[in-house]
Short mmCIF file of C-alpha atoms and ligand atoms in Angstrom, two decimals:
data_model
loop_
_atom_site.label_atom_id
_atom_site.label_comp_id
_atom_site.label_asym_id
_atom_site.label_seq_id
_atom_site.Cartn_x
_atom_site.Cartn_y
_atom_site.Cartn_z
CA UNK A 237 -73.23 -21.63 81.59
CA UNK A 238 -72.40 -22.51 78.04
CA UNK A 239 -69.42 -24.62 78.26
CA UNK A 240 -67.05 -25.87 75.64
CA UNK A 241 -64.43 -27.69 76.97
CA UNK A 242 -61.89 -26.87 74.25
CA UNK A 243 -58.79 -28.59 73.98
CA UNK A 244 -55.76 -26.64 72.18
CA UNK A 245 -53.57 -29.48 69.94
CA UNK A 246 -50.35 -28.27 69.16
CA UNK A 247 -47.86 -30.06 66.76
CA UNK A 248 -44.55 -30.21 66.71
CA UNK A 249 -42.17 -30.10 64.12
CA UNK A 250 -43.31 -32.04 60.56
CA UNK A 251 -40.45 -32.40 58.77
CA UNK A 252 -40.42 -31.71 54.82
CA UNK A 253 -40.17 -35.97 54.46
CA UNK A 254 -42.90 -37.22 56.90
CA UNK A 255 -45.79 -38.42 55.45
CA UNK A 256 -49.93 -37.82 56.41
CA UNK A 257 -50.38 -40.79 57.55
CA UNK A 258 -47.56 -40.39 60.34
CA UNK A 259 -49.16 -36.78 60.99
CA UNK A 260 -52.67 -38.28 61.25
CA UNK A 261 -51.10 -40.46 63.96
CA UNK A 262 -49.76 -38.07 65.59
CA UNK A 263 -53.42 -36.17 65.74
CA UNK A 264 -55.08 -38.99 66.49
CA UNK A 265 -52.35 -39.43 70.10
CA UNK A 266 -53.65 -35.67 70.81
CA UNK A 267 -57.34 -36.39 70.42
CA UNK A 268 -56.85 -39.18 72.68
CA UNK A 269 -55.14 -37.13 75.15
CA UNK A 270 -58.33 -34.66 74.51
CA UNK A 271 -60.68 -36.87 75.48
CA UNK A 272 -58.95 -38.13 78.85
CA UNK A 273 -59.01 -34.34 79.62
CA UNK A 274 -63.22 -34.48 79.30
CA UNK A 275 -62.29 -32.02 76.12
CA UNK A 276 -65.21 -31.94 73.19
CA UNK A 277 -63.85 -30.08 70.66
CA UNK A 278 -59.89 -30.23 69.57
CA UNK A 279 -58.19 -27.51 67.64
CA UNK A 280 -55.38 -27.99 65.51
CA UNK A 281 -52.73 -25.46 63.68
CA UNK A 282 -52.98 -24.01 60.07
CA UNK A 283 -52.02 -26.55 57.35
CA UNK A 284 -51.17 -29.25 59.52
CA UNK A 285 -51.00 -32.37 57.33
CA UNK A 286 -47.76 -31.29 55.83
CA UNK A 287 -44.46 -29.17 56.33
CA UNK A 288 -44.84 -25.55 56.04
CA UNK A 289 -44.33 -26.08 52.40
CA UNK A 290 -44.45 -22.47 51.94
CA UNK A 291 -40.76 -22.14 52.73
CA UNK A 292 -39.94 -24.03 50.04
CA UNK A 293 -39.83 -22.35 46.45
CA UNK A 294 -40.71 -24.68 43.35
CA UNK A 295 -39.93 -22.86 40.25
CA UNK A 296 -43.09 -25.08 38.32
CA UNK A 297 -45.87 -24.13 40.59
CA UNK A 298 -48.15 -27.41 39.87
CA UNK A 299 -45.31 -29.33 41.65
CA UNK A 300 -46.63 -28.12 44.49
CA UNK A 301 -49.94 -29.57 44.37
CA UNK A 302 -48.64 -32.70 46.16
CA UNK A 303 -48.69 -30.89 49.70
CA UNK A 304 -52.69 -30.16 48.69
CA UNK A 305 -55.92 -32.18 49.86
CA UNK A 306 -58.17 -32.55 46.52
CA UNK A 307 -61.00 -34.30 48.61
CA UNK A 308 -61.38 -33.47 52.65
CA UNK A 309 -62.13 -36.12 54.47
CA UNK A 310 -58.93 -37.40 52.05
CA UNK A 311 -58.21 -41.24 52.05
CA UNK A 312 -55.08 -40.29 54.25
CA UNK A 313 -57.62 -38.45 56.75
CA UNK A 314 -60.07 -40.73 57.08
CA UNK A 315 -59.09 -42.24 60.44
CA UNK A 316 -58.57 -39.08 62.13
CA UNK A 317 -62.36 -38.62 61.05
CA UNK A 318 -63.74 -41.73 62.34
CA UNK A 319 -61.78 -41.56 65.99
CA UNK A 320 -63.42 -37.78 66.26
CA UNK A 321 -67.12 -39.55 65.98
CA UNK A 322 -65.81 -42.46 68.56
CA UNK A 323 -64.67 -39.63 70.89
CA UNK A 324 -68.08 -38.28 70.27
CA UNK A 325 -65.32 -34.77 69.69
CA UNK A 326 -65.79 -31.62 67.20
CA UNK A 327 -62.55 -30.52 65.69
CA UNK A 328 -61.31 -27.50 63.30
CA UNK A 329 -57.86 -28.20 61.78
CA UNK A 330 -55.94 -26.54 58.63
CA UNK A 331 -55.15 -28.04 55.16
CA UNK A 332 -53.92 -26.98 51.54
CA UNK A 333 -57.47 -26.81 49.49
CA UNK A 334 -57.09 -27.90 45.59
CA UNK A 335 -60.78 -27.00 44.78
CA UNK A 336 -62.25 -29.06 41.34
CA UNK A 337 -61.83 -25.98 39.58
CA UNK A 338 -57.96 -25.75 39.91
CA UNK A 339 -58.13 -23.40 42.60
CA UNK A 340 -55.49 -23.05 45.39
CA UNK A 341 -56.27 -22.07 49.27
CA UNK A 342 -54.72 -21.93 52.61
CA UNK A 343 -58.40 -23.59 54.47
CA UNK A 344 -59.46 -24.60 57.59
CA UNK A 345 -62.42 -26.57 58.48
CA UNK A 346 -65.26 -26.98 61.14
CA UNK A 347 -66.24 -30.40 61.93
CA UNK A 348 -69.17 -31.25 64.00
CA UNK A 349 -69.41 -34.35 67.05
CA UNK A 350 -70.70 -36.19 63.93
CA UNK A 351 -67.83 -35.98 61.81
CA UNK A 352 -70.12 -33.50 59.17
CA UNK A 353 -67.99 -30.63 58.31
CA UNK A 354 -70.10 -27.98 59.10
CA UNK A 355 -67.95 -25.07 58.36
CA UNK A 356 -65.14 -23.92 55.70
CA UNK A 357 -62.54 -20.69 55.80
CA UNK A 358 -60.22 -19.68 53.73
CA UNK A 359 -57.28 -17.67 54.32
CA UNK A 360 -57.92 -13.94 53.59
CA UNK A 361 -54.49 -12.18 54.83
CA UNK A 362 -51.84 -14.28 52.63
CA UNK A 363 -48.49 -13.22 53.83
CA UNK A 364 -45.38 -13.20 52.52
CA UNK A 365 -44.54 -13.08 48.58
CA UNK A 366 -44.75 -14.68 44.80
CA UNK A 367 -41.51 -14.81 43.62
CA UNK A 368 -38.03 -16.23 44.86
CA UNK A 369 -36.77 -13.41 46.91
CA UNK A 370 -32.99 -13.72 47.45
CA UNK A 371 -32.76 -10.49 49.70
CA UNK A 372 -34.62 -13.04 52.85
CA UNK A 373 -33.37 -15.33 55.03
CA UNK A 374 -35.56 -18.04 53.95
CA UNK A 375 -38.86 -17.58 51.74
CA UNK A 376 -42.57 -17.44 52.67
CA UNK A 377 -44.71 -17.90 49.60
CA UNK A 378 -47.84 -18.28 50.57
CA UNK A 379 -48.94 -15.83 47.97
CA UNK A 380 -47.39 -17.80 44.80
CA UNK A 381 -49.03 -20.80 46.33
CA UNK A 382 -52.50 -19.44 47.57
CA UNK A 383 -55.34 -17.34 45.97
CA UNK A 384 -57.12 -15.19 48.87
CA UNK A 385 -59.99 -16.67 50.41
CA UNK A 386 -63.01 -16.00 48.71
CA UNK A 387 -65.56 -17.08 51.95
CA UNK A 388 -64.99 -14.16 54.05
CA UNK A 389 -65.40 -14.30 57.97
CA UNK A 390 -68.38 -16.18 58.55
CA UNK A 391 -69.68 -17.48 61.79
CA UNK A 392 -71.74 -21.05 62.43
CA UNK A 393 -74.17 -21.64 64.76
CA UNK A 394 -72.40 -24.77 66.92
CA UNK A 395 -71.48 -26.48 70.03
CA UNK A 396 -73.91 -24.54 71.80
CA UNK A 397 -72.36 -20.96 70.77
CA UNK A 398 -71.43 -18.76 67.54
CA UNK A 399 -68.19 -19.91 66.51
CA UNK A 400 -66.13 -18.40 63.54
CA UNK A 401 -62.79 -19.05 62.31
CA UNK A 402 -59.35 -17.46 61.37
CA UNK A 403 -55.88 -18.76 59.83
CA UNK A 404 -52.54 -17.05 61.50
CA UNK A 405 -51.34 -13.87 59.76
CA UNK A 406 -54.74 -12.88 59.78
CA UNK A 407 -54.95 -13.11 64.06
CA UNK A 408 -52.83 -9.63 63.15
CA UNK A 409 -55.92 -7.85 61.29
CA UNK A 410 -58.59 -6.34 63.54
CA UNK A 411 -61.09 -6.14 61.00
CA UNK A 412 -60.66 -10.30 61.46
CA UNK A 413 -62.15 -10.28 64.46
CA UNK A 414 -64.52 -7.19 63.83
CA UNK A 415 -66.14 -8.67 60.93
CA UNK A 416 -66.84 -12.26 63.08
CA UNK A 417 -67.71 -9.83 66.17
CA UNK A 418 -70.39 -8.05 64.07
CA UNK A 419 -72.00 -11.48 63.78
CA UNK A 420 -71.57 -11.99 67.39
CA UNK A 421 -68.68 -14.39 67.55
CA UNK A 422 -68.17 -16.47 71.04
CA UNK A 423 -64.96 -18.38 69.74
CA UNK A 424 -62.69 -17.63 67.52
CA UNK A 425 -59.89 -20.95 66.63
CA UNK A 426 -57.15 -19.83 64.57
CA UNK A 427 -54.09 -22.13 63.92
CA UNK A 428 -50.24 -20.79 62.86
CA UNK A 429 -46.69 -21.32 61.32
CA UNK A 430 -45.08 -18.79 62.14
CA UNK A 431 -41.29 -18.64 61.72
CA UNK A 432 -39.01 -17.70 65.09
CA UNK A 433 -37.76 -14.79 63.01
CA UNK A 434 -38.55 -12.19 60.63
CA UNK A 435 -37.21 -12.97 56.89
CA UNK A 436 -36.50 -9.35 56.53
CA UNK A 437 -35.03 -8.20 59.88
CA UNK A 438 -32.85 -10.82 61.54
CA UNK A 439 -32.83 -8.38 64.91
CA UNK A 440 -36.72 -9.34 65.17
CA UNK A 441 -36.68 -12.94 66.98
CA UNK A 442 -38.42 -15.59 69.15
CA UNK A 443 -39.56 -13.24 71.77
CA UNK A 444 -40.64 -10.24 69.66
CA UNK A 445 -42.68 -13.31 67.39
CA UNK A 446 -44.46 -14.04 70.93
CA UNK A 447 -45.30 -10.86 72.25
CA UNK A 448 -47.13 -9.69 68.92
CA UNK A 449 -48.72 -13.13 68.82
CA UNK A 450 -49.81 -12.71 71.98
CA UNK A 451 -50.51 -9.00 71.70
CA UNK A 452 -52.67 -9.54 68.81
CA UNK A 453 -54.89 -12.70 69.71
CA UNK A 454 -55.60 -10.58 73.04
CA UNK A 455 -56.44 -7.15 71.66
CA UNK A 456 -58.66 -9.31 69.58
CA UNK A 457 -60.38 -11.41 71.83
CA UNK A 458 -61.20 -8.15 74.23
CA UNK A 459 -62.56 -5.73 71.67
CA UNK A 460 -64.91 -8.02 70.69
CA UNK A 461 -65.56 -10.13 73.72
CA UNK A 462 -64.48 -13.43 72.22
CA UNK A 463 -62.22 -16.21 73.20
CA UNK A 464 -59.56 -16.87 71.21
CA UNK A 465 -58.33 -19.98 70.75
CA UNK A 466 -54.67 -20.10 69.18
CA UNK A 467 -52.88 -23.45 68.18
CA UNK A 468 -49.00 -23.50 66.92
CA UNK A 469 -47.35 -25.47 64.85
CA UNK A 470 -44.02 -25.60 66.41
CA UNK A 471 -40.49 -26.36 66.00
CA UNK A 472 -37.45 -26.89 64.46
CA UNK A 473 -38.60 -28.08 60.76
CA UNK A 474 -35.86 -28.86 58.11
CA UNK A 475 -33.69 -25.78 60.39
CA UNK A 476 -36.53 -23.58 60.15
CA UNK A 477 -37.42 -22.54 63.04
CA UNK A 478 -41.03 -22.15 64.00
CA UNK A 479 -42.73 -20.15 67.37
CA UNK A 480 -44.60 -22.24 69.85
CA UNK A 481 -47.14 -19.89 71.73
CA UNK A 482 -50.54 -21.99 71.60
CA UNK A 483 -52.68 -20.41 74.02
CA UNK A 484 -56.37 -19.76 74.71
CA UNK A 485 -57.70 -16.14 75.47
CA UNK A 486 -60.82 -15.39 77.62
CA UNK A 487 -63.32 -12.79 75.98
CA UNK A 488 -61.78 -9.97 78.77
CA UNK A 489 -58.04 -10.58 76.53
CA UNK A 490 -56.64 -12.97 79.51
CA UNK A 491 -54.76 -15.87 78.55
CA UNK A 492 -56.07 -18.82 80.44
CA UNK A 493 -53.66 -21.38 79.18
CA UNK A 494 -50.88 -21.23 77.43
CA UNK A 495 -48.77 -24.13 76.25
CA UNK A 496 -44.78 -24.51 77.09
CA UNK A 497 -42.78 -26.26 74.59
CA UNK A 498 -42.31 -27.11 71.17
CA UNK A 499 -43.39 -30.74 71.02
CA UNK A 500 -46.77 -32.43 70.35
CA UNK A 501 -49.04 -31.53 73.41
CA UNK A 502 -52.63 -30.39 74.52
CA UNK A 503 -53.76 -27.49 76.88
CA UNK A 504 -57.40 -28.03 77.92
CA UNK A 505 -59.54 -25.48 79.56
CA UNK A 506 -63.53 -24.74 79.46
CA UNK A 507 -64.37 -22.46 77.80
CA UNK A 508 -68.07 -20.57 78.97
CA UNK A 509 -69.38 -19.18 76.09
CA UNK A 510 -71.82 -16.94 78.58
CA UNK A 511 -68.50 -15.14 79.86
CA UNK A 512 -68.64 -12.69 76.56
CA UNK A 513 -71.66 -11.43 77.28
CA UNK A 514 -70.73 -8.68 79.90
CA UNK A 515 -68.15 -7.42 77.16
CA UNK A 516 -70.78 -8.12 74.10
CA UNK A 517 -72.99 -6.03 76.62
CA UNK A 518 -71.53 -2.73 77.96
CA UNK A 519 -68.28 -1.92 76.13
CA UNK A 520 -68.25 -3.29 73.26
CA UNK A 521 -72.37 -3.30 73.11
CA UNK A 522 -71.78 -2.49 69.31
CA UNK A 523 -75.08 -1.23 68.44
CA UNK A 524 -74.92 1.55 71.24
CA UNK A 525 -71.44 2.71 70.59
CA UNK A 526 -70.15 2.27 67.15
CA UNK A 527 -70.14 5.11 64.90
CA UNK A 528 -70.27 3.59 61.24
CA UNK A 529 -70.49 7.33 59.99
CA UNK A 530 -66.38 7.56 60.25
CA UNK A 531 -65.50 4.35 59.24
CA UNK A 532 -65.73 4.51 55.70
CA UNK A 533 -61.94 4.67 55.01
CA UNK A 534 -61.66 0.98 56.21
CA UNK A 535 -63.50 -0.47 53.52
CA UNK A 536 -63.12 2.39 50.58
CA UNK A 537 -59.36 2.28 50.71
CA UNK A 538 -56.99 -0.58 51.19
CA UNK A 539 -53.12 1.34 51.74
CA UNK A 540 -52.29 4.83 53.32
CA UNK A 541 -53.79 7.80 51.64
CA UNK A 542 -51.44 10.88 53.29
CA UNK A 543 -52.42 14.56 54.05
CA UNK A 544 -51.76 17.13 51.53
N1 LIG B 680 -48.49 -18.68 58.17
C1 LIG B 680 -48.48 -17.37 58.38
O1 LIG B 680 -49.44 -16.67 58.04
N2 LIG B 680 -47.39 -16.84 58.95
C2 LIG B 680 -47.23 -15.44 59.15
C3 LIG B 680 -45.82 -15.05 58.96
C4 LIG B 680 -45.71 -13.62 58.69
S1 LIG B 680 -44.14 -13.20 58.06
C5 LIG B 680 -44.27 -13.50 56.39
C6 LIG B 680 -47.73 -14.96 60.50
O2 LIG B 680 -48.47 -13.99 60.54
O3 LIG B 680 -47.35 -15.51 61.52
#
């Protein structure tokens, strides 16, 4: 048995006026919580320092640059650093990335029981649009405020295990969790914001939200004999509503735990690493069954190409 015992920190609502340091405290409460549960490794949603700032449409796009990190560990996360090597706990947790060079990404981070950070993503699959869009019921521009990732899916040997990460709309991709599966991925984290209903298509709500959430972090955990571990931010923020839905998926697409609310909480469950290896080893054994040979469209071509 290879066991991480994994503990899922959802947060609730951060409203558009709270500060870090308030959020830090907040973290800090769940880590605690963490380590009562025996849990050594905590994940945390996708930019979780701030509002989901992306909402919010700022005609001069540097005054944005507030709601990003220019140093990680930053002054305001310092403490959350230094109570993860107390706890003796690894953590992964989103932030807004202003890189030395100017450069602008949606990131998420891998931090060892030593409080090294041992791994970096950065959001591939930017959702949502560059300019105000007046046709929505509220904006999502996470493509005027973002460049794409430029890292793509690696994996890092830790904890015992192959771990690799992921950043919400990109849970939706398969070639996510194909590209991390090809490097034999054990555990996937990915946190989210994802709003209770679709800018475009009021009829699409809460439930419909859930069931491709769910749909997708399942499909993806199965075909490639990962878990999946899934962390929401949550909430009512400034009356925009975001889905709850933190859950963790076992490499065979069950969800083991899944967490019921919209406030601050933890699930904990331990996760055994060995438990993809029947999957990694009959079905989805990729190096007996994959046929490369046809695959060519999903790399040469990015939209639809139809039929004559
Ligand atoms: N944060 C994020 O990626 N949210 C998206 C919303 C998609 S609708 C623009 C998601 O996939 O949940």
């Amino acid at each position: 048995m290879r066991v991480i015992r994994t503990a899922a920190a959802q947060l609730g609502p951060i409203q558009r006026s709270e500060d870090r340091a308030s959020v830090i405290a907040r973290m800090i409460a769940l880590m605690d919580a963490a380590k009562a549960e025996g849990a050594d490794f905590i994940v945390y949603p996708e930019l979780v320092l701030t509002t989901f700032f992306p909402r919010w449409y700022l005609e001069d796009r540097r005054d944005a640059d507030a709601w990003f990190e220019a140093t990680m560990p930053s002054a305001a996360s310092a403490p959350l650093f230094a109570r993860a090597r107390t706890h003796g706990m690894a953590m992964t947790f989103g932030y807004a990335e202003l890189t030395p060079e100017g450069q602008h990404f949606n990131t998420s981070i891998l931090v060892d029981k030593s409080g090294a950070i041992v791994g970096k993503y950065r959001k591939i699959h930017l959702p949502g649009h560059v300019d105000y869009d007046p046709g929505r019921t509220h904006q999502h521009l996470e493509k005027r405020y973002f460049e794409p990732g430029d890292l793509g899916f690696p994996v890092w040997r830790a904890l015992g295990g192959i771990l690799g990460m992921c950043i919400c709309n990109d849970r939706r991709w398969p070639e996510t969790y194909r590209v991390m599966g090809l490097q034999g991925v054990e555990m996937v984290t990915l946190g989210f914001n994802t709003p209770s209903v679709n800018s475009q298509r009021g009829g699409e709500g809460l439930e419909q939200r859930l069931f491709h959430h769910r749909l997708s972090c399942q499909a993806g955990a199965y075909q490639n004999a990962t878990w999946v571990v899934a962390v929401a931010k949550a909430g009512d923020e400034d009356g925009h509503h975001l889905t709850g839905g933190t859950l963790i998926v076992d490499p065979n697409g069950f969800i083991v735990a899944e967490l019921v609310g919209e406030a601050d909480g933890i699930i904990v469950h331990s996760c055994d690493l060995d438990e993809t290896r029947f999957g990694k080893e009959t079905i989805f054994d990729f190096a007996r069954h994959r046929r490369v040979e046809h695959y060519g469209r999903i790399t040469a071509q990015t939209g639809v190409v139809l039929p004559d």
